[in-house]
PDB file of C-alpha atoms in Angstrom:
ATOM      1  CA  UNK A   1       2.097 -14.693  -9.540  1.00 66.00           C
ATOM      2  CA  UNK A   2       1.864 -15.871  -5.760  1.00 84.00           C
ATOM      3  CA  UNK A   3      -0.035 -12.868  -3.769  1.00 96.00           C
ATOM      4  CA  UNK A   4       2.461 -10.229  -2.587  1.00 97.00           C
ATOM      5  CA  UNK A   5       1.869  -8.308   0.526  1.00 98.00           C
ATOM      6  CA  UNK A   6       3.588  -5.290   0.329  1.00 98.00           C
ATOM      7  CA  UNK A   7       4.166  -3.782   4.441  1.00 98.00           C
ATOM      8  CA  UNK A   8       5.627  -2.948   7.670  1.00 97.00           C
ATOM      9  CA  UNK A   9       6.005  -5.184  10.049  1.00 96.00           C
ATOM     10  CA  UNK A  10       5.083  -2.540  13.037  1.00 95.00           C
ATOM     11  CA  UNK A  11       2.002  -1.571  10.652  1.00 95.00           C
ATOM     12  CA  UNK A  12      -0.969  -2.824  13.236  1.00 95.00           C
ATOM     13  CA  UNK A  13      -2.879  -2.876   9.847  1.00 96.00           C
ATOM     14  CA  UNK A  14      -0.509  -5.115   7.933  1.00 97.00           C
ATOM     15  CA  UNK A  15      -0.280  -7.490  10.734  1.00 97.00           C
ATOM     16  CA  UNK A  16      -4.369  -7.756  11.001  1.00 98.00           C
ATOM     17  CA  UNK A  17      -4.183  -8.045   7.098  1.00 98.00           C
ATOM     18  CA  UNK A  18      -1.289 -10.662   7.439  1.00 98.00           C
ATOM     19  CA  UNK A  19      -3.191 -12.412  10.282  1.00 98.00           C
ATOM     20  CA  UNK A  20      -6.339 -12.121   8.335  1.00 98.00           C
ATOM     21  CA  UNK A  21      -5.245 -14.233   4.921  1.00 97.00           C
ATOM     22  CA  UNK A  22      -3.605 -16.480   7.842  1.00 97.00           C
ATOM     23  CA  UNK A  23      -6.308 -17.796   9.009  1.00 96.00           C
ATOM     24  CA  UNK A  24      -8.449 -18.084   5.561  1.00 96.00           C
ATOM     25  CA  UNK A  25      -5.744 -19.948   4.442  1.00 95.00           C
ATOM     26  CA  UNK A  26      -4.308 -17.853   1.944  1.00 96.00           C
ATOM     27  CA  UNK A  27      -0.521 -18.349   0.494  1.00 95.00           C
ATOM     28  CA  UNK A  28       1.367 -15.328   0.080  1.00 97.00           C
ATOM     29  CA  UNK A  29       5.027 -13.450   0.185  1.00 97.00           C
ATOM     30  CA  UNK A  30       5.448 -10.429   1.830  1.00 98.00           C
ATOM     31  CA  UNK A  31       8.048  -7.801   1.513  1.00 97.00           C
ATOM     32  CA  UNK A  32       9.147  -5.383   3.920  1.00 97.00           C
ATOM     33  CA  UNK A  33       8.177  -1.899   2.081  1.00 97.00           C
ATOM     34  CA  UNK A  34      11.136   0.399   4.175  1.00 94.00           C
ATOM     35  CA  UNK A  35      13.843  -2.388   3.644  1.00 95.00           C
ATOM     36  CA  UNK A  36      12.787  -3.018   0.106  1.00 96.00           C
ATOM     37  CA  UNK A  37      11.139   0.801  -1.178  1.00 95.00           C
ATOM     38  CA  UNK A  38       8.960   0.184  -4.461  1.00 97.00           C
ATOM     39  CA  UNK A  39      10.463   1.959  -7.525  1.00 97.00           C
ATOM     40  CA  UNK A  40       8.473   4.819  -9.074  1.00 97.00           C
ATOM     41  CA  UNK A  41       8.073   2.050 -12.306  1.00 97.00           C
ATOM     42  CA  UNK A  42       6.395  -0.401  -9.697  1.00 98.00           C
ATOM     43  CA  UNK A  43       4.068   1.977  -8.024  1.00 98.00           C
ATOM     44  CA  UNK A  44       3.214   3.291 -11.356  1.00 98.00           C
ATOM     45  CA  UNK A  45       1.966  -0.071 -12.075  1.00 98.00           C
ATOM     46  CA  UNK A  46       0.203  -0.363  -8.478  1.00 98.00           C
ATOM     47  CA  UNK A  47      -1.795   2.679  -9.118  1.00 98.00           C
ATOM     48  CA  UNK A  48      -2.537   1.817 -12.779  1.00 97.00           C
ATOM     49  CA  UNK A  49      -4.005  -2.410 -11.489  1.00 97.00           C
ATOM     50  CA  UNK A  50      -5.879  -0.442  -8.496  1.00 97.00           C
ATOM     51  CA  UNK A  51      -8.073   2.173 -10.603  1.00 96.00           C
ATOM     52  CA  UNK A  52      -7.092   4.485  -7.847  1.00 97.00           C
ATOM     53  CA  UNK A  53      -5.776   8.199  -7.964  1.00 97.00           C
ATOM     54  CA  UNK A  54      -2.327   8.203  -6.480  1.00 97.00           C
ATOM     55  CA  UNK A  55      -3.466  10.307  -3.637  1.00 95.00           C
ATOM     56  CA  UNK A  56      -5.265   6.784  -2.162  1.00 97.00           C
ATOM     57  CA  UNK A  57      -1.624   5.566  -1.881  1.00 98.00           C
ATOM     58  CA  UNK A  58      -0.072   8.030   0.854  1.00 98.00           C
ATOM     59  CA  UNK A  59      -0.529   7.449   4.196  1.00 96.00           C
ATOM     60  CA  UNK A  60      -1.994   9.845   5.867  1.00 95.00           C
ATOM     61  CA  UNK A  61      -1.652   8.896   9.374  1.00 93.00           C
ATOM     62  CA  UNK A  62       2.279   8.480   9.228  1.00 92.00           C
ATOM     63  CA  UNK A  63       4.270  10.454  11.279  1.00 94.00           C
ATOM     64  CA  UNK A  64       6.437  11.759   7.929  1.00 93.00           C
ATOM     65  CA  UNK A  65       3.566  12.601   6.144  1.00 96.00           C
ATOM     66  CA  UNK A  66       1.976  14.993   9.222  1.00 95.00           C
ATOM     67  CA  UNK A  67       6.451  16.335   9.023  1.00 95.00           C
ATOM     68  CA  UNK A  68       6.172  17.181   5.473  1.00 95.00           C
ATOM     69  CA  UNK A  69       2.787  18.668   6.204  1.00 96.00           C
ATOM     70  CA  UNK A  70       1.247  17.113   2.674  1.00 96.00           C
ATOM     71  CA  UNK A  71      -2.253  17.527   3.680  1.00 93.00           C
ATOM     72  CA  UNK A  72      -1.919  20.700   2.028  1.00 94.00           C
ATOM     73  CA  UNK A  73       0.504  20.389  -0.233  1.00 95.00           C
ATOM     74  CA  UNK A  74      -0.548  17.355  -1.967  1.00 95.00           C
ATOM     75  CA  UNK A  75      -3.441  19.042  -3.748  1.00 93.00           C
ATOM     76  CA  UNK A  76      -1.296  21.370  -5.557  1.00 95.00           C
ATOM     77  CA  UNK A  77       1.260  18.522  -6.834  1.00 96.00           C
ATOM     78  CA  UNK A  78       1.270  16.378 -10.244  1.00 97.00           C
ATOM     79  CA  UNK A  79       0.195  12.922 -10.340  1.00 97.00           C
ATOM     80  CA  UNK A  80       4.162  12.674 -11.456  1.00 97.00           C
ATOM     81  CA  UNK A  81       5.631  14.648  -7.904  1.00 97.00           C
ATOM     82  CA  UNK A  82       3.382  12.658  -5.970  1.00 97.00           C
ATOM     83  CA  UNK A  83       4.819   9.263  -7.341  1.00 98.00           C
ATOM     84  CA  UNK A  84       8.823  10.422  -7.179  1.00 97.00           C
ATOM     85  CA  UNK A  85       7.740  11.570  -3.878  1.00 96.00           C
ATOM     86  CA  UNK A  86       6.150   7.836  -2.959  1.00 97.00           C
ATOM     87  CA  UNK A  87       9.050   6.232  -4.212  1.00 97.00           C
ATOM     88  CA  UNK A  88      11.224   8.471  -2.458  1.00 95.00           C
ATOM     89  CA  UNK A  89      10.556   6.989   1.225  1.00 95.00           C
ATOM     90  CA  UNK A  90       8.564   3.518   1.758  1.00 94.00           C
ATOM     91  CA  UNK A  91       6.712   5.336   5.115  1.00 95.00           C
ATOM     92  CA  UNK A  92       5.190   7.263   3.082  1.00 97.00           C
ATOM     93  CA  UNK A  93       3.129   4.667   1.777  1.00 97.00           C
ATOM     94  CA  UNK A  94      -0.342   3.793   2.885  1.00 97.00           C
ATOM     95  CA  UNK A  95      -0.280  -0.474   3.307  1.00 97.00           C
ATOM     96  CA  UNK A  96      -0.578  -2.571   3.224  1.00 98.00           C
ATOM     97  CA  UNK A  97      -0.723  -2.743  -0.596  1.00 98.00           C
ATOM     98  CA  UNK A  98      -1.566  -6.617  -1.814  1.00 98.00           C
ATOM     99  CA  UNK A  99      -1.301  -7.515  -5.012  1.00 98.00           C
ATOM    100  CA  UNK A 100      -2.069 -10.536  -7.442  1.00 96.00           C
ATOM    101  CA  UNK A 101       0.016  -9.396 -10.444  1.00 95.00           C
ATOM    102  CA  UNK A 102      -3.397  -8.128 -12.084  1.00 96.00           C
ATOM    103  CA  UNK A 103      -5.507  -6.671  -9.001  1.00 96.00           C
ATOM    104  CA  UNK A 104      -4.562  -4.520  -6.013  1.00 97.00           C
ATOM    105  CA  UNK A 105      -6.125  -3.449  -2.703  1.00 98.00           C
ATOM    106  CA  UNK A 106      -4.516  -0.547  -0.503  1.00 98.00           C
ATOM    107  CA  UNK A 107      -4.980  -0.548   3.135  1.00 97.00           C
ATOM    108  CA  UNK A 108      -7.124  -3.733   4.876  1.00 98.00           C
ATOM    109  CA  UNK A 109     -10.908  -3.601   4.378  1.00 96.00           C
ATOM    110  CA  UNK A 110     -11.944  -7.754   5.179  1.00 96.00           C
ATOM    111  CA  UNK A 111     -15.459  -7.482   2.642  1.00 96.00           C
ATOM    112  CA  UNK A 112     -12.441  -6.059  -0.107  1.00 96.00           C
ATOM    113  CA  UNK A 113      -9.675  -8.878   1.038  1.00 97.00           C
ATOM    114  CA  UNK A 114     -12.493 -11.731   1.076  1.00 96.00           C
ATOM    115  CA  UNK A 115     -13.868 -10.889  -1.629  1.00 95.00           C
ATOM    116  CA  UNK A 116     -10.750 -10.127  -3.935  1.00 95.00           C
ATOM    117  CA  UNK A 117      -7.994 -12.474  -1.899  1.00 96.00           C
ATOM    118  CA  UNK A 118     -10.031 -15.341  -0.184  1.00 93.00           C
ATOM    119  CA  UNK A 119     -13.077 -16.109  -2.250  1.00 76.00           C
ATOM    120  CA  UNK A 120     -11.091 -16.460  -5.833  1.00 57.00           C
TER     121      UNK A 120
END
């Protein structure tokens, strides 16, 4: 599987991400994560390759999250509410989420994307 770069264009992290495997050289296909939401089968999945808890996968900075005030909800919900609740609205989603088929990185950390994305 080509790597898949799963974010927003107006996402100042996806963009340095984006820019980032740009300039190592790295191919990859990105896909626009409020046009095209992920499921609640494919996030499953995201969380499982990433080792994660699903709580890594909000993002906490977004406007809708700060609405919905889930900083203190969050801790009371099931793994389960927190995914339908991911898959309900792509903002929601901390990215940009890369993927390989087999690994995944959430958010852009350049030791993690070298590491995982450039050096293989």
């Amino acid at each position: 599987m080509a790597l898949k770069v799963i974010q927003y264009p107006k996402c100042g992290t996806c963009r340095k991400a984006l820019k980032y495997l740009q300039e190592k050289g790295v191919a990859f296909e990105t896909r626009h994560i409020v046009e095209e939401p992920l499921s609640r089968d494919e996030l499953v999945s995201l969380v499982e390759k990433s080792g994660l808890p699903v709580q890594k996968f909000f993002n906490t900075s977004g406007q809708k999250y700060r609405e919905l005030g889930l900083s203190k909800k969050l801790k009371d919900m099931s793994d389960d509410e927190k995914l339908n609740l991911l898959a309900s609205d792509g903002m929601l989603v901390k990215r940009p989420i890369v993927t390989d088929g087999k690994r995944v990185t959430v958010g852009f950390r350049e030791e993690e994307f070298e590491k995982l994305w450039v050096g293989k």
